[in-house]
Amino acid sequence: MNLPLFIARRMRFDPLHKGSVSAQIIKIAKIAVALGMSMILIAVATGKGLQKDIQKKTVAFNGHLVVAPFENSESRISVIPIASDPEILQILKNEAGVTRVHSIALKGGLLKASDQFEGVVLKGVSQDYQWNQLKSFLVAGDFPQLGEKTSNEILLSQVIAQRLSVGVGDEVSAYFQNSQNQQLPNVRKFKVVGLFLSGFPDFDENFVLGDLRHIQRINKWKNNEIGAYEVFTTDLNTAITTGASIYHKLPSDLDVIEITRQYATIFQWVSLFDFNILIIIIVMIVVGVMNMSTALLVLILERSSMIGLFKSLGAGNRLIQKIFLYNGVAIMSQGLLWGNLIGFLFFFTQNYWGWIRLDPETYYVNTAPVLLNFWDFLWLNLGFLVVSSLLLWIPSLIISNIRPARVLRFR
């Protein structure tokens, strides 16, 4: 039989213990641990959720990698074309981690509806473009149908549509710079067939998606010339290693631009969430340990006569320490249980109802997204419990200073 565990259990269920001073302090410690654990779960869930959502939006509209000429790598538009080479396409598709590849081109222009003008970037996509990746952002209408003939259908952002006072089914005029005659622009008529809203100002205020062949004709490119290849990989971590591998296999005039480099500011900001989460975890563990240490010290001092009695009967310091450490872990476990319940309550209510709203201009999302998997939950609880239990050994050292002759003198 585990004697320290048996005595610790008897101490917790002792009727006299419920009315003691330590019982009230232990309740406060449980509340502190519960609040600390719930705050950790909320911070991790919202931080990881926000990271995942922003990354998902950025990748959906740009791909994980862009293969383009060096002249285009730092430009928002396709400056010079590259030939759509079957060999290069095969290199990209055969690379480990690559899920799909599309041909694209970007062209700056103006959209006009009635007397309203709006500067945009037309993103021309090929017929094999997978529109399903944007399905979650579609708010009205449908996606453009790209067939054998050049399509005049476009996907417009809801933000630009509101500024131009147009909707699904309306026609807009588009004006593009004419390389041969600077005074007469190239004019195209487009039909708005769908509206999207990503919550990402950089996309919603600029991008229009349509047929790549319009840009080829406006720029006087050949049918096999494109602006870049848009490459999608299994995930963001794979993209970095895949990009480096692809770069060494491509001709010297082509560059591979990772999404983290293309939108460096956004991803640097997103990476700060990890540091913020770490600070919250450390602070909450420190607060929990301090409260538990205080409760354990009070419990030890309140039971000093019991400690003196055990020592007089031959019990060693380590055995007595284990009794109080078992009590501390049991108390902390109860606090963790309530903290997990609060954290999961927040997770499920926010996931289903989205009651916490955010400013999309600052956070790129309308509601605070949450993400928490089983391993996150397991490691956070185990980490909290193990670290706190190890640190609780420090206040238990006071037991070695308790002398039976002093505490039992007036009993």
C-alpha positions as a printed Julia matrix, in Angstrom:
411×3 Matrix{Float64}:
   0.0    0.0     0.0
   1.19   3.52   -0.8
   1.19   5.02    2.73
   1.72   8.71    1.74
  -1.13   8.48   -0.81
  -3.43   6.82    1.77
  -2.75   9.53    4.4
  -3.15  12.31    1.81
  -6.57  10.93    0.83
  -7.67  10.73    4.48
  -6.56  14.33    5.03
  -8.66  15.59    2.11
 -11.8   13.79    3.26
 -11.38  14.64    6.93
 -14.59  16.48    8.13
 -12.48  18.8    10.29
 -10.49  19.89    7.23
 -13.53  21.5     5.56
 -13.85  24.15    8.27
 -10.15  24.98    8.48
  -8.34  28.07    7.24
  -6.44  26.06    4.65
  -9.72  24.83    3.1
 -10.61  28.4     2.08
  -7.15  29.09    0.7
  -7.22  25.81   -1.22
 -10.5   26.91   -2.86
  -8.8   30.1    -4.0
  -5.87  28.05   -5.35
  -8.27  25.81   -7.29
  -9.94  28.87   -8.82
  -6.54  30.32   -9.77
  -5.46  27.04  -11.43
  -8.83  26.74  -13.22
  -8.62  30.31  -14.55
  -4.98  29.83  -15.53
  -5.68  26.62  -17.47
  -8.75  28.08  -19.16
  -6.78  31.19  -20.19
  -4.01  28.98  -21.63
  -6.52  26.93  -23.65
  -8.29  30.07  -24.9
  -4.98  31.74  -25.86
  -3.72  28.65  -27.72
  -7.07  28.01  -29.45
  -7.52  31.61  -30.65
  -3.83  32.08  -31.52
  -3.57  28.88  -33.58
  -7.01  29.51  -35.1
  -6.06  33.01  -36.22
  -2.74  31.78  -37.62
  -4.45  28.97  -39.55
  -7.21  31.2   -40.91
  -4.87  33.94  -42.13
  -2.52  31.38  -43.71
  -5.48  29.63  -45.36
  -6.76  32.86  -46.92
  -3.33  33.95  -48.11
  -2.58  30.56  -49.69
  -6.05  30.17  -51.27
  -5.59  33.34  -53.34
  -1.85  33.02  -54.08
  -0.71  29.42  -53.71
   2.17  28.25  -51.52
   4.77  28.99  -54.21
   4.95  31.18  -57.31
   7.41  30.32  -60.09
   8.06  33.43  -62.18
  10.88  35.3   -63.96
  13.11  37.35  -61.66
  11.73  40.53  -63.28
   8.25  39.62  -61.99
   9.24  38.4   -58.52
   8.98  41.81  -56.83
   6.11  43.17  -58.94
   2.36  43.07  -58.38
   1.84  42.53  -62.13
   3.36  40.21  -64.74
   6.04  42.32  -66.42
   7.42  39.78  -68.9
   6.01  36.4   -69.94
   7.47  32.94  -69.76
   6.71  30.1   -72.13
   4.46  27.41  -70.67
   7.05  24.64  -70.95
   5.77  21.03  -70.52
   9.15  20.05  -69.04
   8.95  22.73  -66.33
   5.34  21.82  -65.65
   6.38  18.19  -65.24
   9.18  19.17  -62.82
   6.67  21.07  -60.68
   3.99  18.37  -60.69
   6.45  15.56  -59.94
   8.0   17.33  -56.96
   7.2   15.66  -53.62
   4.61  17.62  -51.66
   3.11  19.45  -54.67
  -0.66  18.92  -54.99
  -1.5   21.07  -58.03
  -0.1   23.69  -60.41
  -1.93  26.48  -62.28
  -0.87  29.04  -64.88
  -1.61  32.67  -64.0
  -0.88  36.24  -65.07
  -1.51  39.6   -63.37
  -2.49  42.84  -65.08
  -3.27  46.23  -63.55
  -6.27  48.17  -64.81
  -9.4   50.2   -64.06
 -12.97  48.98  -63.67
 -15.81  51.34  -64.58
 -19.51  51.09  -63.83
 -21.75  54.12  -64.44
 -19.57  57.02  -63.26
 -17.57  55.0   -60.71
 -13.94  53.96  -61.27
 -11.87  51.52  -59.25
  -8.24  50.47  -59.69
  -7.83  46.67  -59.72
  -5.42  43.86  -60.5
  -6.9   41.31  -62.89
  -5.65  37.84  -62.05
  -5.98  35.7   -65.13
  -6.21  31.97  -64.46
  -6.08  28.94  -66.74
  -8.92  26.53  -67.51
  -7.63  23.96  -65.01
  -7.86  26.43  -62.12
  -9.6   24.79  -59.13
 -12.25  27.23  -57.98
 -13.26  24.99  -55.06
 -10.38  26.4   -53.01
 -12.29  29.73  -52.94
 -15.7   28.19  -52.21
 -15.69  29.27  -48.55
 -15.19  32.9   -49.63
 -18.01  32.98  -52.22
 -20.87  35.19  -50.94
 -23.04  35.48  -54.07
 -23.37  33.99  -57.56
 -20.98  31.4   -58.92
 -17.47  31.03  -60.31
 -16.53  31.96  -63.9
 -16.88  29.16  -66.44
 -13.66  28.9   -68.46
 -14.08  26.83  -71.62
 -12.5   26.59  -75.04
 -13.46  30.16  -75.91
 -12.24  33.21  -74.01
 -14.67  33.89  -71.17
 -15.87  37.4   -70.25
 -17.03  36.25  -66.82
 -15.21  37.54  -63.72
 -15.23  36.96  -59.99
 -15.35  40.3   -58.19
 -14.82  41.08  -54.52
 -17.82  42.33  -52.58
 -15.83  45.4   -51.51
 -15.13  46.51  -55.1
 -18.7   45.63  -56.12
 -20.1   47.93  -53.43
 -17.79  50.75  -54.48
 -18.91  50.35  -58.1
 -22.57  49.75  -57.1
 -22.75  46.53  -59.11
 -23.9   42.99  -58.35
 -24.12  39.53  -59.84
 -25.26  39.69  -63.48
 -24.11  43.29  -64.05
 -21.55  44.29  -66.67
 -18.48  46.43  -66.05
 -15.96  48.03  -68.39
 -12.26  47.39  -67.85
  -9.45  49.64  -69.09
  -5.88  48.43  -69.47
  -2.73  50.21  -70.64
  -2.02  49.82  -74.34
   1.67  49.1   -74.97
   1.43  50.25  -78.61
  -0.7   53.36  -78.15
  -0.36  55.12  -74.79
  -3.33  57.42  -75.5
  -5.87  54.69  -76.27
  -6.33  52.02  -73.58
  -7.43  48.46  -74.18
 -11.09  48.12  -73.25
 -12.88  44.93  -72.23
 -16.45  44.23  -71.17
 -16.83  41.8   -68.29
 -19.86  40.19  -66.7
 -19.86  39.8   -62.91
 -20.95  36.21  -62.18
 -19.84  35.94  -58.56
 -18.79  37.93  -55.5
 -16.21  36.87  -52.93
 -15.22  38.23  -49.54
 -12.05  37.0   -47.85
 -11.89  39.59  -45.07
  -8.35  40.26  -46.29
  -8.15  43.94  -47.41
  -5.16  43.27  -49.67
  -7.27  40.85  -51.73
 -10.74  42.33  -51.35
  -9.68  45.83  -52.4
  -7.55  44.81  -55.4
  -8.12  41.44  -57.01
 -10.47  40.45  -59.81
 -10.33  36.89  -61.15
 -10.95  36.09  -64.8
  -9.7   34.35  -67.91
  -5.92  34.28  -68.49
  -6.44  34.64  -72.25
  -7.6   38.26  -71.85
  -4.2   39.22  -70.42
  -2.42  37.29  -73.17
  -4.3   39.28  -75.83
  -3.92  42.64  -74.07
  -0.16  42.11  -73.62
   0.23  40.7   -77.16
   1.55  37.44  -75.75
   1.5   34.12  -77.55
  -1.05  31.49  -76.54
   1.6   29.49  -74.68
   2.99  32.48  -72.73
   1.99  33.07  -69.1
   3.02  35.3   -66.2
   3.82  32.62  -63.63
   3.05  29.19  -62.24
   1.04  29.04  -59.04
   2.06  25.98  -57.0
   0.08  24.44  -54.12
   1.7   22.06  -51.63
   0.34  19.89  -48.82
   0.99  22.56  -46.17
   2.99  25.68  -45.39
   5.89  23.82  -43.76
   6.29  21.61  -46.82
   6.31  24.67  -49.09
   9.65  25.93  -47.75
  11.58  22.71  -48.38
   9.72  22.06  -51.64
  10.49  25.57  -52.89
  14.21  25.13  -52.26
  14.2   21.79  -54.09
  12.28  23.19  -57.09
  14.56  26.22  -57.37
  17.63  24.08  -58.04
  15.85  22.15  -60.81
  14.56  25.2   -62.75
  16.32  27.27  -65.43
  18.48  30.14  -64.13
  16.02  32.85  -65.27
  13.18  31.59  -63.04
  12.69  32.34  -59.37
  10.62  30.53  -56.73
   8.77  32.89  -54.39
   7.4   31.4   -51.17
   4.15  32.84  -49.84
   6.0   33.72  -46.63
   8.33  35.92  -48.67
   5.6   37.38  -50.86
   3.64  38.48  -47.78
   6.54  38.73  -45.35
   4.95  41.4   -43.13
   1.79  39.38  -42.57
   3.64  36.16  -41.76
   6.07  37.95  -39.44
   3.09  39.39  -37.59
   1.42  35.97  -37.45
   4.61  34.36  -36.08
   4.46  36.76  -33.12
   1.36  34.89  -31.91
   3.59  31.98  -30.86
   5.63  34.28  -28.62
   2.49  35.85  -27.13
   1.03  32.41  -26.42
   4.28  31.33  -24.75
   4.23  34.41  -22.49
   0.61  33.7   -21.49
   1.45  30.06  -20.7
   4.43  31.06  -18.54
   2.48  33.77  -16.68
  -0.49  31.48  -16.02
   1.76  28.66  -14.77
   3.6   31.09  -12.47
   0.3   32.42  -11.07
  -1.02  28.88  -10.58
   2.19  27.69   -8.88
   2.29  30.73   -6.57
  -1.28  30.14   -5.44
  -0.7   26.42   -5.01
   2.53  27.08   -3.08
   0.7   29.42   -0.73
  -2.06  26.86   -0.18
   0.5   24.11    0.42
   2.46  26.23    2.9
  -0.7   27.04    4.87
  -1.68  23.37    4.83
   1.77  22.35    6.1
   1.79  24.95    8.89
  -1.76  24.05    9.87
  -0.73  20.38   10.1
   2.59  21.05   11.85
   1.55  19.06   14.91
   0.65  16.1    12.68
   4.07  16.4    11.01
   5.73  16.48   14.43
   3.79  13.38   15.47
   4.82  11.5    12.31
   8.45  12.45   12.85
   8.34  11.3    16.47
   7.04   7.95   15.21
  10.01   7.64   12.87
   8.64   9.01    9.56
  11.25  10.66    7.37
  11.02  14.09    5.73
  10.66  12.59    2.24
   7.65  10.47    3.24
   5.9   13.46    4.83
   6.72  15.63    1.82
   5.07  13.08   -0.45
   1.87  13.3     1.63
   1.56  17.02    1.01
   2.73  16.8    -2.6
   0.02  14.22   -3.32
  -2.47  16.63   -1.79
  -1.1   19.48   -3.91
  -1.34  17.45   -7.13
  -4.91  16.35   -6.25
  -5.96  19.95   -5.59
  -4.28  21.1    -8.8
  -5.96  18.32  -10.79
  -9.38  19.52   -9.64
  -8.49  23.04  -10.74
  -7.29  21.73  -14.11
 -10.56  19.84  -14.57
 -12.62  23.0   -14.13
 -10.17  24.97  -16.27
 -10.54  22.46  -19.11
 -14.32  22.6   -18.86
 -14.26  26.41  -19.12
 -11.77  26.26  -22.01
 -13.81  23.69  -23.94
 -17.01  25.64  -23.3
 -15.37  28.69  -24.88
 -13.99  26.61  -27.76
 -17.31  25.0   -28.74
 -19.46  28.13  -28.31
 -17.01  30.27  -30.29
 -16.65  27.6   -32.97
 -20.42  27.29  -33.5
 -21.72  30.8   -32.77
 -18.67  33.06  -33.21
 -19.77  35.43  -30.45
 -16.37  37.18  -30.28
 -16.13  39.57  -33.21
 -12.92  41.1   -34.59
 -12.1   44.05  -36.83
 -11.22  42.54  -40.25
  -9.06  45.55  -41.15
  -6.76  44.67  -38.25
  -7.09  40.89  -37.87
  -8.24  39.92  -41.42
 -11.19  37.95  -39.99
 -14.7   38.91  -38.84
 -14.9   36.45  -35.95
 -12.16  34.99  -33.75
 -11.36  31.53  -35.2
 -10.43  28.72  -32.8
  -8.31  25.65  -33.36
  -7.32  23.07  -30.75
  -6.47  19.43  -31.37
  -6.13  16.52  -28.97
  -2.33  16.74  -28.76
  -2.43  20.45  -27.91
  -4.88  19.69  -25.11
  -2.81  16.74  -23.82
   0.58  18.48  -23.8
  -0.77  21.67  -22.24
  -2.36  19.76  -19.35
   0.61  17.45  -18.84
   3.04  20.37  -19.05
   1.08  22.43  -16.55
   0.74  19.51  -14.14
   4.38  18.3   -14.37
   5.99  21.76  -14.12
   3.72  22.84  -11.26
   4.25  19.55   -9.39
   8.04  19.87   -9.64
   7.94  23.46   -8.4
   5.67  22.48   -5.48
   8.58  20.47   -4.09
  10.21  23.79   -3.04
   7.59  24.9    -0.43
   7.43  21.33    0.88
  11.07  21.66    2.0
   9.84  23.61    5.04
   8.84  20.23    6.5
  12.51  19.46    7.2
  12.67  22.51    9.52
   9.73  21.43   11.67
  11.0   20.02   15.0
   8.72  17.56   16.89
   9.9   18.93   20.25
   8.62  22.42   19.41
   5.27  21.64   17.73
   4.28  18.98   20.28
   5.41  20.94   23.36
   2.0   22.44   24.14
  -0.19  19.61   22.87
